[in-house]
Coordinates of C-alpha atoms in Angstrom, one line a residue:
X264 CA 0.0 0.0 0.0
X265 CA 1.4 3.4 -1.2
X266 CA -1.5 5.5 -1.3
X267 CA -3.7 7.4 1.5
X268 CA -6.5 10.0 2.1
X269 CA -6.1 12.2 4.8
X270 CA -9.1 14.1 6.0
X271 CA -8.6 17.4 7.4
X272 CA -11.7 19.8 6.1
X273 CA -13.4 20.0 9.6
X274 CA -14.4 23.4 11.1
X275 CA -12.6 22.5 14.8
X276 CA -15.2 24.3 15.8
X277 CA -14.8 22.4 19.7
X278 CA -11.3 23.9 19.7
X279 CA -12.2 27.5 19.1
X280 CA -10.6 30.0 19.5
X281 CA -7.3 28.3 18.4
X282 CA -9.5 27.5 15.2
X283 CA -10.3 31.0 14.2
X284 CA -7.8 32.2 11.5
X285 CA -6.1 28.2 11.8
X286 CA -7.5 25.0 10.5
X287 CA -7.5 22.6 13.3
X288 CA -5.0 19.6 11.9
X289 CA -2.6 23.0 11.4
X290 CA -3.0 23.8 15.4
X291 CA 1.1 23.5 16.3
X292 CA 1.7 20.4 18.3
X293 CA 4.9 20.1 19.9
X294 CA 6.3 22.5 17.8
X295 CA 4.7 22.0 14.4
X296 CA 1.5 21.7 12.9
X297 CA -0.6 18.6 13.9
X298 CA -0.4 17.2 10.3
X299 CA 3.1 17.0 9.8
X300 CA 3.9 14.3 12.9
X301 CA 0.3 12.4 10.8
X302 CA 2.4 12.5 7.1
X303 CA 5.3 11.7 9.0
X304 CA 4.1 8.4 10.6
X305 CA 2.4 7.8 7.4
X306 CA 5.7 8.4 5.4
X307 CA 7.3 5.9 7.8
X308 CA 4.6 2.9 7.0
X309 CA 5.6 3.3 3.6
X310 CA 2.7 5.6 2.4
X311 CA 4.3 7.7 -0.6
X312 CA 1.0 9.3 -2.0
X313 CA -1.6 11.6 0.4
X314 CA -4.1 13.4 -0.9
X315 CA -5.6 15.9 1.7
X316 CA -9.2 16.2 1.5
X317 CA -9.9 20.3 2.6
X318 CA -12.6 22.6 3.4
X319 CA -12.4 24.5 6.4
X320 CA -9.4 27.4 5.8
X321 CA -8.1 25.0 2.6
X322 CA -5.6 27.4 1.5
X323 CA -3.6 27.5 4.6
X324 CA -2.0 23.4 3.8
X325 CA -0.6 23.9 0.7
X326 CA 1.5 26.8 1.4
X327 CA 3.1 25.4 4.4
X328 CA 3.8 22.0 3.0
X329 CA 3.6 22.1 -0.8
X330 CA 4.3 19.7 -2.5
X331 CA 5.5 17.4 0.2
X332 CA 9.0 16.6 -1.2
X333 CA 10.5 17.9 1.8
X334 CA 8.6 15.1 3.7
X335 CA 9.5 12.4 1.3
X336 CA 6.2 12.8 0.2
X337 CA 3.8 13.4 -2.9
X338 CA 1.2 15.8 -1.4
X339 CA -2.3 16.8 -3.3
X340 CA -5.3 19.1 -2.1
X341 CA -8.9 18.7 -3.1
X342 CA -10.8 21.6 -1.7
X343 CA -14.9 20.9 -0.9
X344 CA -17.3 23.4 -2.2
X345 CA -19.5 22.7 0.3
X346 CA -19.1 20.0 3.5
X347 CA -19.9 16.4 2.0
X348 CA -19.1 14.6 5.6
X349 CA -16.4 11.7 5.8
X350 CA -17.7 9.6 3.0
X351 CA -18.3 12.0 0.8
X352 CA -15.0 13.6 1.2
X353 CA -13.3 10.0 0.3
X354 CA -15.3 10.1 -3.1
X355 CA -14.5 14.0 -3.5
X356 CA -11.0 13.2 -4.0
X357 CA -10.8 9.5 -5.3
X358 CA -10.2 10.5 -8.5
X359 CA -6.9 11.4 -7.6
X360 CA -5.8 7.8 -6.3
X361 CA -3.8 6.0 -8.6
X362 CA -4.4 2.7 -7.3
X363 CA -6.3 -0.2 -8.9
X364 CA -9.5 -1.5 -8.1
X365 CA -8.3 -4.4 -5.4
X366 CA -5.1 -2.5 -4.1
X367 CA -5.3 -1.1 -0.5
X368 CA -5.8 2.2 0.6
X369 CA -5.1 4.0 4.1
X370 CA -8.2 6.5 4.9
X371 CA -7.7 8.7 8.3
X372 CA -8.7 11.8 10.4
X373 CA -7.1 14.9 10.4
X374 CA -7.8 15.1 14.3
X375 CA -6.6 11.7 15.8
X376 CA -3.3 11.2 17.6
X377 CA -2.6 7.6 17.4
X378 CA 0.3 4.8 17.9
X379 CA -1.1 2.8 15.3
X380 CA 0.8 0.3 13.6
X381 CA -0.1 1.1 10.3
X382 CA 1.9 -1.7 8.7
X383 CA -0.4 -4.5 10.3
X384 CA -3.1 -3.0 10.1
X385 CA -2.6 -3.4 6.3
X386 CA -1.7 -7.1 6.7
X387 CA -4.8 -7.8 8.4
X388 CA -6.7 -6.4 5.7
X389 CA -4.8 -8.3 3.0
X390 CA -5.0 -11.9 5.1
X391 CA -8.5 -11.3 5.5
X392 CA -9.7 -10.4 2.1
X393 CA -11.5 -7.7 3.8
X394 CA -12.9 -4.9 1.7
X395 CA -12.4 -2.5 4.7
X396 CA -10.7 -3.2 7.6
X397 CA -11.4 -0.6 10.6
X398 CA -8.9 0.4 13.5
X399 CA -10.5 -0.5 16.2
X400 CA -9.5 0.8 20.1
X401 CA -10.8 -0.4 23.5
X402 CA -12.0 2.8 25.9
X403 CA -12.8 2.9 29.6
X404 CA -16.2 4.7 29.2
X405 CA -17.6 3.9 25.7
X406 CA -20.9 5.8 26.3
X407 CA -19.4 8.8 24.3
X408 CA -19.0 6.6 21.1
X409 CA -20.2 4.5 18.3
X410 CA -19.4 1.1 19.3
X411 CA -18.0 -1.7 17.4
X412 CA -18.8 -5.3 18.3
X413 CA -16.5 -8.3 16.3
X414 CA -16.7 -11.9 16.2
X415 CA -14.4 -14.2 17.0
X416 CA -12.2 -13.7 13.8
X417 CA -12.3 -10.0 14.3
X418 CA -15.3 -9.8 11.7
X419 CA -17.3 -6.5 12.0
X420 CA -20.9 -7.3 12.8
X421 CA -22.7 -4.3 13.5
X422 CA -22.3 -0.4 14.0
X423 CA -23.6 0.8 17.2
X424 CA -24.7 4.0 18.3
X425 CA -24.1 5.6 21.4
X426 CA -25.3 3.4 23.9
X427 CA -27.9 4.9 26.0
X428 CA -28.2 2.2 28.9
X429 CA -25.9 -0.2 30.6
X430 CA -27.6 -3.0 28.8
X431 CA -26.3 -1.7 25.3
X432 CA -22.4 -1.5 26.3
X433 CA -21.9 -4.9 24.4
X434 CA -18.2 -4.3 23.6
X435 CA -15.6 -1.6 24.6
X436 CA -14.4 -1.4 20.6
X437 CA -14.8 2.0 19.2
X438 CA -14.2 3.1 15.8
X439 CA -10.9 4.9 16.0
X440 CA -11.0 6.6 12.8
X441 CA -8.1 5.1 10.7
X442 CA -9.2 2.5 7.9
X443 CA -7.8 0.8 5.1
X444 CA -10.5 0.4 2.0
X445 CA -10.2 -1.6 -0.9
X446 CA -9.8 0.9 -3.8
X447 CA -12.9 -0.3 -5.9
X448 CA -15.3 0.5 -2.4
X449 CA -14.4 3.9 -2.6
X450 CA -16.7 4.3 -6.0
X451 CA -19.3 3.0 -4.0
X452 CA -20.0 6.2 -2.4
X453 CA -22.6 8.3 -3.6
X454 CA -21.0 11.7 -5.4
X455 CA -21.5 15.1 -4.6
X456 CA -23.9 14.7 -1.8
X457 CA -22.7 14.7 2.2
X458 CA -22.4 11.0 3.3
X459 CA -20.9 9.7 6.5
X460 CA -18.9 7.0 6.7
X461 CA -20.0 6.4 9.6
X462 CA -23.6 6.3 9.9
X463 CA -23.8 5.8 6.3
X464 CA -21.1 3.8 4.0
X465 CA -20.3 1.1 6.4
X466 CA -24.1 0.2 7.9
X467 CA -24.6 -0.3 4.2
X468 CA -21.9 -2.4 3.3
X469 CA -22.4 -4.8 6.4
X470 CA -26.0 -5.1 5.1
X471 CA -25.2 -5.6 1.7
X472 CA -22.3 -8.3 2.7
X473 CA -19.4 -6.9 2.4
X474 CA -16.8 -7.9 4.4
X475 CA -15.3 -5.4 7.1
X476 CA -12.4 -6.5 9.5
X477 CA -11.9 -5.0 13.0
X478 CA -8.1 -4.9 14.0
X479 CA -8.1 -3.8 17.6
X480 CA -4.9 -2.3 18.4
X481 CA -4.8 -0.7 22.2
X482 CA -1.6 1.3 21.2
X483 CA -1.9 5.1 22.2
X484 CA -5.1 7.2 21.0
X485 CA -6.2 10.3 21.7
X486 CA -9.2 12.5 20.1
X487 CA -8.0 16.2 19.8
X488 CA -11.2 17.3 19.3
X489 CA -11.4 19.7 22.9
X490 CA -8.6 22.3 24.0
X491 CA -7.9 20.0 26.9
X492 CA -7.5 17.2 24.8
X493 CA -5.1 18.7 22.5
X494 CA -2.6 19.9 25.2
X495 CA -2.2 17.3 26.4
X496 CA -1.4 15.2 23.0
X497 CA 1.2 17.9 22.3
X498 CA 2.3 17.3 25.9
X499 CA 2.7 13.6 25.7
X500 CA 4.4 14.3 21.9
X501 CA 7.3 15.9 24.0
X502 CA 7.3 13.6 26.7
X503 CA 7.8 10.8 24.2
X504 CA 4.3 9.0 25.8
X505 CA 3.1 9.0 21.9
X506 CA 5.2 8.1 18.7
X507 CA 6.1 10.9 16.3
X508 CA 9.5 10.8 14.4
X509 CA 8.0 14.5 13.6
X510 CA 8.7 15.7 17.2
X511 CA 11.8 18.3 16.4
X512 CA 14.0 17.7 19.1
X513 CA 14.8 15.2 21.8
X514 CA 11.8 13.9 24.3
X515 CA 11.8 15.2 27.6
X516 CA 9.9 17.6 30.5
X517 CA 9.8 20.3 27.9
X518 CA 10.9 21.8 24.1
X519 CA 12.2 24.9 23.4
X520 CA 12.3 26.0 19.7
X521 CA 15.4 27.6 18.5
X522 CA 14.4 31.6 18.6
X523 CA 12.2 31.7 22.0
X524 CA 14.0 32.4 24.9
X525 CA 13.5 31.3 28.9
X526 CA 14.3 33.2 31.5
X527 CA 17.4 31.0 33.4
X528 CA 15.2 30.7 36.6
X529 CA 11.9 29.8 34.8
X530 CA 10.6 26.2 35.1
X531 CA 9.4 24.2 32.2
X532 CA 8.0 20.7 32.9
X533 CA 5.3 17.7 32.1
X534 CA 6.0 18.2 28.5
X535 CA 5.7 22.3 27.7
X536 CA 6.6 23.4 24.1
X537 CA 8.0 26.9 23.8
X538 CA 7.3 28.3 20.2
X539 CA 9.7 30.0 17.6
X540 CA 10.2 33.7 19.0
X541 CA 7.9 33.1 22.3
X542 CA 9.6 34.2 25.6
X543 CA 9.4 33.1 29.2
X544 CA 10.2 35.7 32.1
X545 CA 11.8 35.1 34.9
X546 CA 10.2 32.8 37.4
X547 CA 7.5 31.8 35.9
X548 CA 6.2 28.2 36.0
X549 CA 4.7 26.7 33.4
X550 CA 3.8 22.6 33.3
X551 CA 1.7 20.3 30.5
X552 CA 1.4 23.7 28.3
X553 CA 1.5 25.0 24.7
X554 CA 3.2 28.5 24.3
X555 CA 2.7 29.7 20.5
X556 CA 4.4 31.4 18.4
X557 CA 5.9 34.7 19.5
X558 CA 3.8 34.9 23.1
X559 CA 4.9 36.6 25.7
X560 CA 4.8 35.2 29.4
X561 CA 5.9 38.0 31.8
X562 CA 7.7 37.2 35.2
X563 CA 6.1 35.2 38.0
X564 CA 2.8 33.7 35.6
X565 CA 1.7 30.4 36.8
X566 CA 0.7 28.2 33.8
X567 CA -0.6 24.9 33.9
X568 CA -2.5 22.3 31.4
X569 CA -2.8 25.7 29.4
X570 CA -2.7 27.0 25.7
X571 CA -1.6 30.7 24.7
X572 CA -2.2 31.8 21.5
X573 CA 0.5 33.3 18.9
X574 CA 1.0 37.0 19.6
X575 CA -0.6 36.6 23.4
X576 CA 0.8 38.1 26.1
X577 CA 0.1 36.6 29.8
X578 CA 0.8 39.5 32.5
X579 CA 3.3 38.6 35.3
X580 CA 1.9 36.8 38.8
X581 CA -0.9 35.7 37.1
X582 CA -2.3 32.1 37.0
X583 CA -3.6 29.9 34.4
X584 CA -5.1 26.6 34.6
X585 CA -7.1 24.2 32.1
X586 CA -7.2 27.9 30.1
X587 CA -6.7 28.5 26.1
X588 CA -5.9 31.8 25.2
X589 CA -6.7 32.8 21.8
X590 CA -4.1 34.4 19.2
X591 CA -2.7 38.3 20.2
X592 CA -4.8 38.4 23.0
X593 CA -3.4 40.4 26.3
X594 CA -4.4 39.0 29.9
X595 CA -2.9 41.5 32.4
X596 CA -0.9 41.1 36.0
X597 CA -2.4 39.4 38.6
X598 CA -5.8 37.7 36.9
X599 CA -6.8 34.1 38.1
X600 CA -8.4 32.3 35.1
X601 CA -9.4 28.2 35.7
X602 CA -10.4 25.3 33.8
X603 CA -13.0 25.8 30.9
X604 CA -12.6 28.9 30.2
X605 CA -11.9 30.3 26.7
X606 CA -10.5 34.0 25.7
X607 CA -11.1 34.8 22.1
X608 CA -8.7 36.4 19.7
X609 CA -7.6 39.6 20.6
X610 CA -9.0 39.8 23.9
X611 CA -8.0 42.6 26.5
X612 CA -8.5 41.6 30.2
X613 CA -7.4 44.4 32.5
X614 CA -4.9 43.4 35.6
X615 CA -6.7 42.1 38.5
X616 CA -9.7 41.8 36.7
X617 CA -10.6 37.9 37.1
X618 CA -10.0 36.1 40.0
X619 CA -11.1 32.8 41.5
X620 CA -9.7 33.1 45.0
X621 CA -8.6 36.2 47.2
X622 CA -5.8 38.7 46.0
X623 CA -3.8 38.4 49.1

């Protein structure tokens, strides 16, 4: 298998305000953009050929990664007119696939952070004579997701939705978002209309027949479809806890990119990233955070589990936890901000102004 569609046309709209002027999959994480550490563990599977299916902010991709030679890679875009959904952004693009009708082809989310071995999943399809074959993950709590139920052979045999009862939990399998079709099924899909692959493409196929394979792999997955959810996969991208040969420096408690600079006394730790040009003031104490581009963190801030915006600037003695901070906005000296809460683009919060405990 050479070939792969990579789906990143979403809105992001549960990670606003970080999606405002940014398409989600282009969100840094641990220092670059969330797709390049996805093309890069494709790249290392042996994938050669991507082509991105776009919507949301579609001429941000190919200016940053062009062609893809600089990746090893053949990069195309296909831009949606209008939102066709999962499936129908597979059979937007197919046209582009050079594959033929029985070869393989990798399918997967532009938000999913994943150890997946790529390469057996492949085999299984291939052994099986599968015409999909679905990553499948176990989760604590599956009441949040589709489920998945297999037989004994790892043969798909339903599509759940979310269970609403104890009763219906019959299996912990969720649909984790990465599959590998058989070329020919992807001309299945209606054209032109919204169709999702979920609730749509492979209900039908199971009722028509066709044979879908589960491969569960328990490997690390993460959804970073929330704020909190993305810091801390870009945390556990620097702390080595998931694979990325993308990651550009060594693993540790924190990355610096070459042109920020940290105050000697600050502390970094549980996996903070430092953007190009960002600084760090004396003092402060950040842990399990993401500092953009060029933002500013004056002495003394207190900045845990948190995201800060390119441009922002984060006013000295003041604490952040749980907190995203949208692009150039200004938080001034000694506010108090805790988890949940959101500060759009631009934003001007006076000093002192917020505050969830005392100011002595």
């Amino acid at each position: 298998m050479t070939e792969a569609i990579l789906l990143v046309g979403g809105r992001g709209t549960r990670l606003r305000p970080l999606t405002v002027h940014t398409p989600k999959p282009m969100v840094p994480a641990a220092g670059v953009p969330f797709l390049t550490h996805q093309l890069a563990r494709a790249r290392a599977a042996g994938i050669e050929h991507i082509v991105l299916a776009t919507s949301y902010l579609a001429e941000v991709f190919e200016p940053y990664f062009g062609d893809g030679s600089s990746l090893g890679l053949h990069l195309e875009y296909v831009t949606e007119e209008e939102p066709l959904g999962t499936g129908g952004a597979i059979r937007n693009v197919a046209s582009r696939l050079h594959s033929g009708p029985d070869e393989p082809v990798l399918i997967f989310n532009g938000d999913i952070l994943t150890g997946l071995d790529i390469p057996a999943l492949v085999r299984t399809h291939e052994t099986t004579g599968a015409d999909v074959s679905l990553h499948l993950t176990p989760v604590e709590d599956p009441r949040a997701y589709g489920l998945v139920p297999t037989d004994a052979t790892g043969r798909v045999t339903a599509f759940l939705e979310k269970p609403q009862t104890p009763e219906e939990i019959v299996t912990d399998q969720i649909n984790a978002g990465a599959y590998v079709f058989r070329r020919a099924v992807i001309d299945t899909i209606p054209e032109g209309r919204p169709v999702s692959v979920e609730r749509e493409t492979f209900p039908e196929l199971l009722a028509t027949g066709a044979h879908l394979q589960g491969m569960v792999d328990s490997t690390y997955w993460l959804d970073l479809g929330t704020p909190q959810a993305f810091v801390r996969g870009s945390a556990d991208l620097v702390l080595g806890r998931a694979p990325s040969p993308a990651v550009p420096g060594r693993c540790g408690d924190r990355l610096i990119l070459p042109t920020a600079s940290v105050a000697p006394d600050a502390k970094l730790t549980g996996g903070t990233v430092v953007g190009e040009g960002a600084h760090v003031g004396e003092g402060a104490r950040i842990s399990g955070s993401t500092i953009l581009a060029g933002a500013v963190i004056e002495p003394g801030a207190v900045i845990t589990d948190s995201l800060i915006g390119a441009r922002a600037r984060i006013g000295e003695r003041t604490i952040l936890t749980g907190a995203v901070i949208g692009d150039g906005a200004t938080i001034g000296p000694d506010n108090e901000l805790r988890e949940g809460v959101r500060v759009w683009c631009d934003a001007r919060i006076p000093g002192a102004a917020l505050r969830f405990s005392s100011d002595e």
